[in-house]
XYZ file of C-alpha atoms in Angstrom:
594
model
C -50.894 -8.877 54.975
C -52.699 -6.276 52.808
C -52.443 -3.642 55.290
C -49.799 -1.674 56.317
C -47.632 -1.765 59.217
C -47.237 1.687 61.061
C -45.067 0.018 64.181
C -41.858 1.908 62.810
C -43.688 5.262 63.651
C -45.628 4.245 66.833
C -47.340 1.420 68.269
C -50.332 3.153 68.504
C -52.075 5.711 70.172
C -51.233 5.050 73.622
C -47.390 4.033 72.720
C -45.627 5.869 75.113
C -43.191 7.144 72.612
C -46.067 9.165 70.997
C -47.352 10.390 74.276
C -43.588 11.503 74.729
C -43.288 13.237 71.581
C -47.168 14.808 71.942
C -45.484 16.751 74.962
C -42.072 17.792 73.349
C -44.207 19.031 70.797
C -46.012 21.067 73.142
C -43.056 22.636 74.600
C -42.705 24.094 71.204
C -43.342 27.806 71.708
C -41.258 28.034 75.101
C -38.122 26.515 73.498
C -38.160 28.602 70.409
C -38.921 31.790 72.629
C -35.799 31.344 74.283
C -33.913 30.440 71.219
C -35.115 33.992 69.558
C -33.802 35.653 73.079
C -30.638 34.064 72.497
C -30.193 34.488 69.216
C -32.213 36.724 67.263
C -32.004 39.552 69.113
C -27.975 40.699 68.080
C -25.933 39.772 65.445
C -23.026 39.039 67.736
C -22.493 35.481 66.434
C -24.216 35.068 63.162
C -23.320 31.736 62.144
C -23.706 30.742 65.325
C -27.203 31.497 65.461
C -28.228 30.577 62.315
C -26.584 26.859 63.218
C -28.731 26.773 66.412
C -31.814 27.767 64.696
C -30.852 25.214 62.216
C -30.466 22.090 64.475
C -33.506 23.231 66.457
C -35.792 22.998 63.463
C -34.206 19.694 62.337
C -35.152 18.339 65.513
C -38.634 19.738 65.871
C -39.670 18.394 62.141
C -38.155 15.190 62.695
C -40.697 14.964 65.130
C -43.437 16.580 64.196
C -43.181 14.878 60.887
C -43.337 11.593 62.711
C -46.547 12.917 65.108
C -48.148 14.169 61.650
C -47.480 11.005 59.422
C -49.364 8.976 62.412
C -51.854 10.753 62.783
C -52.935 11.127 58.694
C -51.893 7.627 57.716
C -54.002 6.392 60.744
C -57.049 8.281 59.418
C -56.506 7.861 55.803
C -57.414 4.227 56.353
C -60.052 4.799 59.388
C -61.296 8.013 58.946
C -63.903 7.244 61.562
C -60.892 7.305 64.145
C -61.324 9.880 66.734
C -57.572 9.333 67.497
C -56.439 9.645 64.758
C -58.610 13.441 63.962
C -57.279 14.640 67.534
C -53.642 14.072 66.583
C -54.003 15.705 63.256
C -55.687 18.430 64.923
C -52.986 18.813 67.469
C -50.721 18.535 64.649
C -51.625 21.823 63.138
C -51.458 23.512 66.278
C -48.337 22.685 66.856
C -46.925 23.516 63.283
C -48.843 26.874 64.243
C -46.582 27.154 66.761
C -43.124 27.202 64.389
C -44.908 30.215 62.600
C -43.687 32.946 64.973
C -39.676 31.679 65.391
C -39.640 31.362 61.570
C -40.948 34.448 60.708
C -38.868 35.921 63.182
C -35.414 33.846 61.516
C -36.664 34.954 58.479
C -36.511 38.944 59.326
C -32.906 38.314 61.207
C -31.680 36.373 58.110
C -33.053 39.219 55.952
C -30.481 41.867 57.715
C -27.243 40.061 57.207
C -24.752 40.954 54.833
C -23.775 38.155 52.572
C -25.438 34.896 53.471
C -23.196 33.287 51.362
C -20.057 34.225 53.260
C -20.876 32.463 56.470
C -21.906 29.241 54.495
C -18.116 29.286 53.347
C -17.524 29.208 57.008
C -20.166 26.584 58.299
C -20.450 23.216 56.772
C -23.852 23.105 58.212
C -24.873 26.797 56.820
C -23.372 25.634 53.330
C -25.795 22.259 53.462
C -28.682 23.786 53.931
C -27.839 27.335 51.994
C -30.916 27.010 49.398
C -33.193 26.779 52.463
C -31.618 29.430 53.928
C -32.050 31.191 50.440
C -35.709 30.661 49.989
C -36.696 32.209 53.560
C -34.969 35.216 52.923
C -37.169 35.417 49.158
C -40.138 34.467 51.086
C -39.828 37.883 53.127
C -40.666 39.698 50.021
C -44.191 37.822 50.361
C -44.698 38.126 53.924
C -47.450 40.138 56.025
C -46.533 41.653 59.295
C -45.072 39.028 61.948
C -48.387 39.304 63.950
C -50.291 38.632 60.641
C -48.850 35.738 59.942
C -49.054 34.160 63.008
C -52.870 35.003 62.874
C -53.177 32.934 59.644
C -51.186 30.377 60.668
C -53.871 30.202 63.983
C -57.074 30.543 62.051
C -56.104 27.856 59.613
C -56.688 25.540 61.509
C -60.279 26.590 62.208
C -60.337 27.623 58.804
C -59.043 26.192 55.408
C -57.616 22.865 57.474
C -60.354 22.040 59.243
C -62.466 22.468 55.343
C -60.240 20.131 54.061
C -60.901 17.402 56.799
C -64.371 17.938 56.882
C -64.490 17.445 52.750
C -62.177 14.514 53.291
C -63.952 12.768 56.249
C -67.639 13.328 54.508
C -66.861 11.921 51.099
C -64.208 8.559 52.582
C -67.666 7.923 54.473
C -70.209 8.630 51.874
C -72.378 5.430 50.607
C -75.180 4.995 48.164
C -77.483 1.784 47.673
C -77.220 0.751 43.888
C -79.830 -1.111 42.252
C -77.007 -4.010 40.614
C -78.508 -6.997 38.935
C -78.900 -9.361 41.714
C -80.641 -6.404 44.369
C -79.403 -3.459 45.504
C -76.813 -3.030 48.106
C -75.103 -0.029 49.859
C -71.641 0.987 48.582
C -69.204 3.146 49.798
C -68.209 5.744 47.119
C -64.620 4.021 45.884
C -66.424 1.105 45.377
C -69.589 2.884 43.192
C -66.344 4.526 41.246
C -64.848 1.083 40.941
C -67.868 0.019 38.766
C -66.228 1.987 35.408
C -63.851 -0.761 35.183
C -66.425 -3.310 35.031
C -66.389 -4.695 31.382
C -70.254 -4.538 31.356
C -71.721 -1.337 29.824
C -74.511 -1.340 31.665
C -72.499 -1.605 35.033
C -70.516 1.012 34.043
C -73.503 3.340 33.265
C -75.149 2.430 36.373
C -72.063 3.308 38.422
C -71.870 6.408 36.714
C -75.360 7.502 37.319
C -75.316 5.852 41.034
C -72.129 8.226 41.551
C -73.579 11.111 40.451
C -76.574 10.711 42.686
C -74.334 9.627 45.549
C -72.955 13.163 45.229
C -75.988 14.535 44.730
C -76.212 14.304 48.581
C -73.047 15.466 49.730
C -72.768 18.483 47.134
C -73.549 21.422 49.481
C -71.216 20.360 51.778
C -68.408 19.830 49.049
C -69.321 23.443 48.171
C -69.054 25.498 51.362
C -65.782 23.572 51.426
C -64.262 24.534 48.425
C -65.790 28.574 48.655
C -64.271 28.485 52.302
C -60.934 27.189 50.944
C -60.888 29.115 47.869
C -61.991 32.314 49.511
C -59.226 31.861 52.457
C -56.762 31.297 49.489
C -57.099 34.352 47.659
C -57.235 36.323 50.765
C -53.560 35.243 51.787
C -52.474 35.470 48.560
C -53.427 39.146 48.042
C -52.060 40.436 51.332
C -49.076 38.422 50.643
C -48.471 40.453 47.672
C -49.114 37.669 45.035
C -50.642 38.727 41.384
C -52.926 35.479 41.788
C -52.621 31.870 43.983
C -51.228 30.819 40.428
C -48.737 32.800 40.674
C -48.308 31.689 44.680
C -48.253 28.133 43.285
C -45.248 28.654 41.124
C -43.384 30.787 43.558
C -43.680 27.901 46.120
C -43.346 25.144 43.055
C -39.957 27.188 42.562
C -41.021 26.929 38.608
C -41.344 30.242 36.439
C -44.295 31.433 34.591
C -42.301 30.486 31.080
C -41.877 27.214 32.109
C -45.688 26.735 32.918
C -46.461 28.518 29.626
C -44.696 26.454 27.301
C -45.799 23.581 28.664
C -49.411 24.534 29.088
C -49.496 25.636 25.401
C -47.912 22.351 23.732
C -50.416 20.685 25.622
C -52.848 21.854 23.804
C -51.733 21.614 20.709
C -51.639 17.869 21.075
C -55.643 18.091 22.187
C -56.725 16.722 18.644
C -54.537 13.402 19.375
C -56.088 12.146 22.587
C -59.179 13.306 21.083
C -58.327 10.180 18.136
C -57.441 7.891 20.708
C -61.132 8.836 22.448
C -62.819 8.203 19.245
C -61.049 5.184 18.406
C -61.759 3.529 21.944
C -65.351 4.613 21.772
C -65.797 3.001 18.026
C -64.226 -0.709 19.791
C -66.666 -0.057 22.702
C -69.265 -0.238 20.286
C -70.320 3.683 20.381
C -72.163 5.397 17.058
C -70.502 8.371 18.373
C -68.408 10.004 21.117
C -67.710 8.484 24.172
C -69.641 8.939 27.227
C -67.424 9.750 30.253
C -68.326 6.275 31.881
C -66.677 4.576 29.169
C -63.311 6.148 29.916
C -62.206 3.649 31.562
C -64.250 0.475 30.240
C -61.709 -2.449 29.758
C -61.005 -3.005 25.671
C -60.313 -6.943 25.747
C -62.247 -9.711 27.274
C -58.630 -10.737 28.366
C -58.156 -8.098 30.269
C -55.779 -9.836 32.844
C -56.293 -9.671 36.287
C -53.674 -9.789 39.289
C -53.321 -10.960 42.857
C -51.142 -8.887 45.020
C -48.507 -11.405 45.020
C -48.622 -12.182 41.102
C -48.291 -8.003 41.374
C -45.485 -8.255 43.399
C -43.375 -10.252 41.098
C -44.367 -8.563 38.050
C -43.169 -5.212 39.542
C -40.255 -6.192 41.318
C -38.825 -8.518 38.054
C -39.197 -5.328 35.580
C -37.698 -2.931 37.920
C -34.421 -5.120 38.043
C -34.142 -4.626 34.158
C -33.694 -1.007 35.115
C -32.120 -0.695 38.184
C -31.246 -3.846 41.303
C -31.366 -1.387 43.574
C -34.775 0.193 42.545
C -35.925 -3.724 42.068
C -34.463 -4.472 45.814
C -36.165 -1.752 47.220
C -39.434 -2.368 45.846
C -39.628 -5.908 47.169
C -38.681 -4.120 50.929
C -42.132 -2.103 50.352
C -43.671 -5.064 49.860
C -42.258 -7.262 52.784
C -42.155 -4.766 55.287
C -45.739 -4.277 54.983
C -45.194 -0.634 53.894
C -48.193 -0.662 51.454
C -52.397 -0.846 52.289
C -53.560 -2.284 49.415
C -57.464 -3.014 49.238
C -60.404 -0.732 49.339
C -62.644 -0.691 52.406
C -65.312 1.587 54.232
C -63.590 4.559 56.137
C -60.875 4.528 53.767
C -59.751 7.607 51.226
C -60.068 6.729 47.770
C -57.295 6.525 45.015
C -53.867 6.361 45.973
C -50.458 7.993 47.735
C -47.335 7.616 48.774
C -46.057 9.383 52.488
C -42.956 9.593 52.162
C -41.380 9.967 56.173
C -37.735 11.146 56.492
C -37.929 10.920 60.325
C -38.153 6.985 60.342
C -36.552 7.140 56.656
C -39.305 4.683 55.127
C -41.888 5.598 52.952
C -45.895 4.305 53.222
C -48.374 3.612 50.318
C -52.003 3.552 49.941
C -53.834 1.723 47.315
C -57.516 0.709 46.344
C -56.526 -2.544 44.272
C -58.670 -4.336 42.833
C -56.313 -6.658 40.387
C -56.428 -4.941 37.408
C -53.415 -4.159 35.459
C -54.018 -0.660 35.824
C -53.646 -0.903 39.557
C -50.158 -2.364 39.301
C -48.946 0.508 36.990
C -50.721 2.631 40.148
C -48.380 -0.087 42.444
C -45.401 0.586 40.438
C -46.265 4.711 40.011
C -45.963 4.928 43.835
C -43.380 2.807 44.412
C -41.601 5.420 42.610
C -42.799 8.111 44.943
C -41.570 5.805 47.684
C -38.292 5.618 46.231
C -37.755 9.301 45.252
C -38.355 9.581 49.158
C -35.671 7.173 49.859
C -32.851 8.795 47.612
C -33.520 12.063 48.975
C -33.365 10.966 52.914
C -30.166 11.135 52.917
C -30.415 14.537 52.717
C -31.135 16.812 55.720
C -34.621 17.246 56.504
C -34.753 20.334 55.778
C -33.955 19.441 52.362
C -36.175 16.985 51.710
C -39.402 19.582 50.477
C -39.797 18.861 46.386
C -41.916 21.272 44.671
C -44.451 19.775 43.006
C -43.858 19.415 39.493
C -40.961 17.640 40.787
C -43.285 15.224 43.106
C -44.551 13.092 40.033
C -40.793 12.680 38.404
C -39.937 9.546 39.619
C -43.549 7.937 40.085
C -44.010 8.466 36.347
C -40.862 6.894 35.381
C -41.018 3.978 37.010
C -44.565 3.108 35.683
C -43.234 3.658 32.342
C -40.556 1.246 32.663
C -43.121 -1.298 34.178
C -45.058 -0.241 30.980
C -42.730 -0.445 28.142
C -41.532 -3.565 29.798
C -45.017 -5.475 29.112
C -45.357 -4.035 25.737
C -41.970 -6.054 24.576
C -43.940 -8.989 24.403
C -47.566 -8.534 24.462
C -49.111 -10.273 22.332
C -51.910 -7.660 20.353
C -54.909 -8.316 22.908
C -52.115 -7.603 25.780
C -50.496 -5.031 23.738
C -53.810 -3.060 23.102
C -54.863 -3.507 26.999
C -51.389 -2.138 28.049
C -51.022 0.835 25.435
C -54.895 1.257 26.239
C -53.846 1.791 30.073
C -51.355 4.041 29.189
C -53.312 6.228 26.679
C -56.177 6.363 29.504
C -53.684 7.272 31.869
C -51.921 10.321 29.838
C -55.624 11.638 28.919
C -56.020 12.033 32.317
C -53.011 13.598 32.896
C -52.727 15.712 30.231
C -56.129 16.570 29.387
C -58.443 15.964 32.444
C -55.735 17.689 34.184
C -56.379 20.732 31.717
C -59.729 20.283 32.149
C -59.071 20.800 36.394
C -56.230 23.874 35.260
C -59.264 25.274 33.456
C -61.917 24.733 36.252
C -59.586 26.122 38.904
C -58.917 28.727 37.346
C -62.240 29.621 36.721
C -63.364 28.989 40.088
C -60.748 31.327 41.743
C -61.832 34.151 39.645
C -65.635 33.872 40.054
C -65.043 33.494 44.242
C -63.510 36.763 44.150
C -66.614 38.115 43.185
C -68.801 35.701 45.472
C -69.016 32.059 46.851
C -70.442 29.346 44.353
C -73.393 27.258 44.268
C -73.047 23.895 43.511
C -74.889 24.322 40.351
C -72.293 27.031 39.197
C -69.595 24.565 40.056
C -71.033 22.412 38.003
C -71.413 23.879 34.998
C -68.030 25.739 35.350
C -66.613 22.034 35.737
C -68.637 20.881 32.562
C -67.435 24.076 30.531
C -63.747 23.064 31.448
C -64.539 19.740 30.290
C -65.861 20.703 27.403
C -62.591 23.025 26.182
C -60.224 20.397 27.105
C -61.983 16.966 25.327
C -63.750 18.520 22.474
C -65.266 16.471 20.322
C -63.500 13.315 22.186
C -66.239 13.050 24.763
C -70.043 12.887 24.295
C -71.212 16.552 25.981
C -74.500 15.012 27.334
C -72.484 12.398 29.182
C -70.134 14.197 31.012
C -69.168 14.786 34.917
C -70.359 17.759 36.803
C -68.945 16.366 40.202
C -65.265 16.407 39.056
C -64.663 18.734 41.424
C -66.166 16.928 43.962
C -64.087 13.733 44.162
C -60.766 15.212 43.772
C -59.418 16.187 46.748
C -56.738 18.215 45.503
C -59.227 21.238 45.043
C -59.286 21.124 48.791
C -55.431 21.238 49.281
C -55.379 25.040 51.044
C -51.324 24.679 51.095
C -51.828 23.253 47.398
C -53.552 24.949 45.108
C -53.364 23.898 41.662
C -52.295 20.783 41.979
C -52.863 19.789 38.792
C -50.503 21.109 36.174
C -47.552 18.892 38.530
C -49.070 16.213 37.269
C -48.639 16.860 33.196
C -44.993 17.904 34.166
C -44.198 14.639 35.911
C -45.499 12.565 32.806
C -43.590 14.810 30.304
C -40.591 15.138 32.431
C -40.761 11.661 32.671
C -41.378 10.713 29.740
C -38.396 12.940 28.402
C -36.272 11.012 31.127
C -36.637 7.870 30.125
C -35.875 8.745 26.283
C -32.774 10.264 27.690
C -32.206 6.746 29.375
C -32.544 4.583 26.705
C -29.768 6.646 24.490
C -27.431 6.292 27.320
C -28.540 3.769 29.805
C -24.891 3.585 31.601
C -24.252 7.257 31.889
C -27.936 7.871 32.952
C -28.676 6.001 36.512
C -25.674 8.416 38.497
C -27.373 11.589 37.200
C -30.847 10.155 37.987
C -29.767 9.899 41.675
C -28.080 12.883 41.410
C -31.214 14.629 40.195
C -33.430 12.824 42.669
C -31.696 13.933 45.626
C -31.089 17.647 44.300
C -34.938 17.974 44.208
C -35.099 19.655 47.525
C -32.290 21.755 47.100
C -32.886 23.398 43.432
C -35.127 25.254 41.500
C -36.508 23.295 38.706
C -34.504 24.614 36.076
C -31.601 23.918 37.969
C -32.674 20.329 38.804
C -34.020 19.854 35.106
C -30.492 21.055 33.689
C -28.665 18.169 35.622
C -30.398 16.129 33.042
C -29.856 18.320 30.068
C -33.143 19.402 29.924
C -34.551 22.976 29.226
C -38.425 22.995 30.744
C -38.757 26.719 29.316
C -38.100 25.564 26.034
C -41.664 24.248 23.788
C -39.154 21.469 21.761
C -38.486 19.525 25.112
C -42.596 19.606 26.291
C -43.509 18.968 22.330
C -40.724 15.882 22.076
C -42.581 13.982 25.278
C -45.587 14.130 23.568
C -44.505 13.065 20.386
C -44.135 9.840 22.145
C -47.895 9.462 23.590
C -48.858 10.750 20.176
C -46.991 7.256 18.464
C -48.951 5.390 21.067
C -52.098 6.991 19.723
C -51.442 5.575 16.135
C -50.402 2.441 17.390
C -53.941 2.158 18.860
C -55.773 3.135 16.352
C -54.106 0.947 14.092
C -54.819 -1.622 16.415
C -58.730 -0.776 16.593
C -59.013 -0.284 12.863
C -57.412 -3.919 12.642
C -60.197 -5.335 15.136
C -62.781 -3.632 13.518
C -62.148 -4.449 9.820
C -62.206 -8.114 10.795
């Protein structure tokens, strides 16, 4: 099967376990109202209360987590589901609901002495102390009770119901192409599909369809992201944030230093993945730069192609050089029908992993289409998937990773699927695979500086007023600009960036973008760390996997050895890419002197 199975959750819609759980769900407020009565009103019993408040919340986002994975995963792959809207709709209501009781634990915890000395009294308090830890912080960056349970209410007619609107338009947008043999209506993932055709002209044609596709849906794109944005700032102000950057990091439990060093070794690497750009544009055939549809144009005729089984194997064998268990669990994704593999109309583009602690099983959505960057996208979420099943045995409530943090293991096991294959590639395979990795890291190191740039930008100008698409558009092109140089040909770039990402529309996410440059450098610097000491490493790799939840991430990064704040570790990562680089362009100078 090629889709996934969602039985383990519900049966569907009119399972009468779901229609259960849609009604404990609505007895949400009532139950919590007379927990706070109990509870909140004294501090007779302290750890008693906090323990009942505890098991309470495990139980409600055990299932609410279960109500909400349905109801997204359904509509991720049939966003034409009425369903499957209505349930994510109810969803938010109901998480609504949990606003007032935890704002209200929040304010008792905030009064007690030492929170620490009843966790040395309450195995339960102790297990879930750095939860307990962050909701007394978050106080500092709270409005009044009333005002946050306004927010909480209007988000759902607000930023959240943006974000679905953005997501439902573009999953169903379509455009009819002019191809070769006649033209023919395409959804939008498969018009985006066309710049991995090996044919230039396809690739231009997709580029140019795609833009005009968008051309269509850019107003609405655009009232989206200036409601979103606009929503965002206002929170973040009366929440007593300097900026929703500095929000994002507060949440991301990452400091400002950390970002910094990162951000600024980034950059100084610019000039290498602007070789790499050259070099691939000069074996495409280019006089000069490279025009953003040949990003991701395929470098050898031989570019091998996969069937999901042939994927399957090739996965599954390289994980077991690493790990048995990682290789076992892997082949359970598969055989449990926990992935959705192929691209069809009504389904999101690109690709996730949903990781569900209440069933503990993980599901993954893919748009493959056999290429051997898709399985690297296969393997990069079954490491999502197993991140999720390390930390399950956790508490729930312990099982929320910051984001920098979210693309640890993904990363890592892609680059052990990666390195694996370039053993014994041969130097057509060997340039294909270090191509799909080089076109991978520009994208997440500096596309993803180009987005840092652009949503930066954006948040700054919609402080001062909403933005017109064209404004978006150049802001994205200016960000694009600064972050490929002279690597991409500035006539051929792509002002609707912003349009088919849906991060940008991620209210509870903003900049979710920078994550992604951690998790390959983190990564990266992980599996260096591995290779030195392979038989000390897999025990502190679970331990560090599971810890995610429960940490900040210096404190998670230092289990490993690692100092993020320091510019050597970020600078040491990318010393790596940067020996790919030359290994390409040795490679291309090779081809081309022939």
């Amino acid at each position: 099967m090629t889709t996934w199975n969602l039985d383990a959750l519900y049966k569907g819609f009119d399972d009468p376990s779901f229609k259960a759980d849609l009604v404990k769900c609505e007895g949400i407020s009532l139950r919590y109202k007379a927990l706070i009565e109990k509870h909140l009103t004294h501090h007779n019993d302290e750890i008693g209360s906090i323990e009942a408040f505890l098991k309470a919340l495990i139980e409600d986002m055990t299932t609410l987590r279960r109500v909400g994975a349905f109801g997204h995963l359904s509509f991720t792959t049939n966003s034409k589901s009425k369903d499957a809207l209505m349930t994510k709709s109810k969803v938010l209501k109901f998480e609504s609901m949990l606003t007032e009781p935890r704002v209200a634990f929040k304010l008792w915890l905030k009064e007690i002495d030492s929170i620490d000395a009843l966790a040395s009294k309450s195995i339960l308090i102790q297990e879930h102390l750095f939860f307990l830890e962050e909701l007394i912080a978050s106080t500092a960056h709270m409005m009044s009770p009333k005002e946050e349970i306004l927010a909480s209410k209007l988000s759902a007619t607000g930023a959240s119901a943006w974000e679905t609107l953005q997501s439902k338009a573009s999953s169903q947008l379509s455009y009819e192409v002019p191809l070769p043999d006649g033209t023919k209506a395409m959804p939008i993932m498969a018009i985006r599909n066309l710049a991995f055709s090996g044919d230039k002209s396809i690739r231009k044609l997709g580029y140019e369809s795609e833009l005009s596709a968008y051309d269509t849906h850019a107003e609405v794109s655009a009232a989206a992201l200036n409601g979103i944005k606009g929503e965002v700032l206002t929170l973040s102000s009366l929440r007593k944030f300097d900026s929703p950057l500095d929000e994002t990091l507060f949440n991301s439990r990452m400091s400002r230093k950390t970002l910094d060093s990162m951000l600024r070794t980034m950059e100084q690497f610019l000039p290498d993945f602007r070789r790499y750009l050259k070099a691939k544009s000069r074996l495409l055939g280019n006089e000069g730069a490279m025009p953003f549809y040949d990003l991701f144009a395929p470098v050898t005729e031989s570019d091998k192609s996969f069937t999901i089984a042939e994927a399957r194997s090739f996965i599954v064998s390289y994980f077991a050089d690493f790990s048995t268990e990682l290789s076992s669990f892997a082949d359970k994704c598969f055989e449990a029908q926990w992935i959705d593999f192929e691209p069809r109309a009504g389904k999101v583009g690109g690709a996730f992993c949903s990781n569900i602690p209440s069933i503990n099983q993980s599901r993954v959505l893919l748009n493959f289409t056999g290429k051997l960057k898709n399985v690297l996208t296969i393997a990069h979420e079954l490491g999502h998937a197993f991140h999720g099943d390390r930390i399950m045995s956790e508490s729930i409530l312990n099982t929320n990773y910051p984001m920098p943090l979210a693309e640890t293991a993904s990363i890592f096991c892609e680059t052990i699927v990666r390195n694996a294959v370039l053993k014994n590639a041969d130097e057509d395979l060997k340039l294909s695979i270090l191509e799909n990795s080089l076109s991978s890291a520009t994208q997440v190191i500096v596309d993803i500086l180009s987005r840092y740039y652009f949503e930066t930008a954006v948040f700054e100008e919609r402080k001062d007023h909403p933005l017109s698409v064209a404004e978006l558009k150049e802001l994205m092109l200016d960000s694009q600009r600064k972050a490929y140089g002279d690597g991409l040909d500035e006539n051929h770039l792509h002002p609707y960036m912003w349009l088919n990402k849906n991060h940008y529309y991620y209210a509870a996410r903003n900049f979710y973008n920078f994550p992604y440059a951690f998790g390959l450098l983190f990564a990266t610097g992980l599996y260096a760390k591995y290779l030195e000491q392979p038989d000390k490493f897999l025990t502190k790799y679970d331990e560090m996997l599971r810890a995610t939840g429960k940490m900040s991430i210096v404190d998670v990064c230092s289990i490993m050895d690692i100092d993020p704040e320091n510019e050597k570790f970020w600078a040491s990562s990318l010393e790596k890419i940067k020996e790919d680089v030359d290994a390409f362009e040795a490679i291309v100078d090779q081809k081309l002197s022939k």
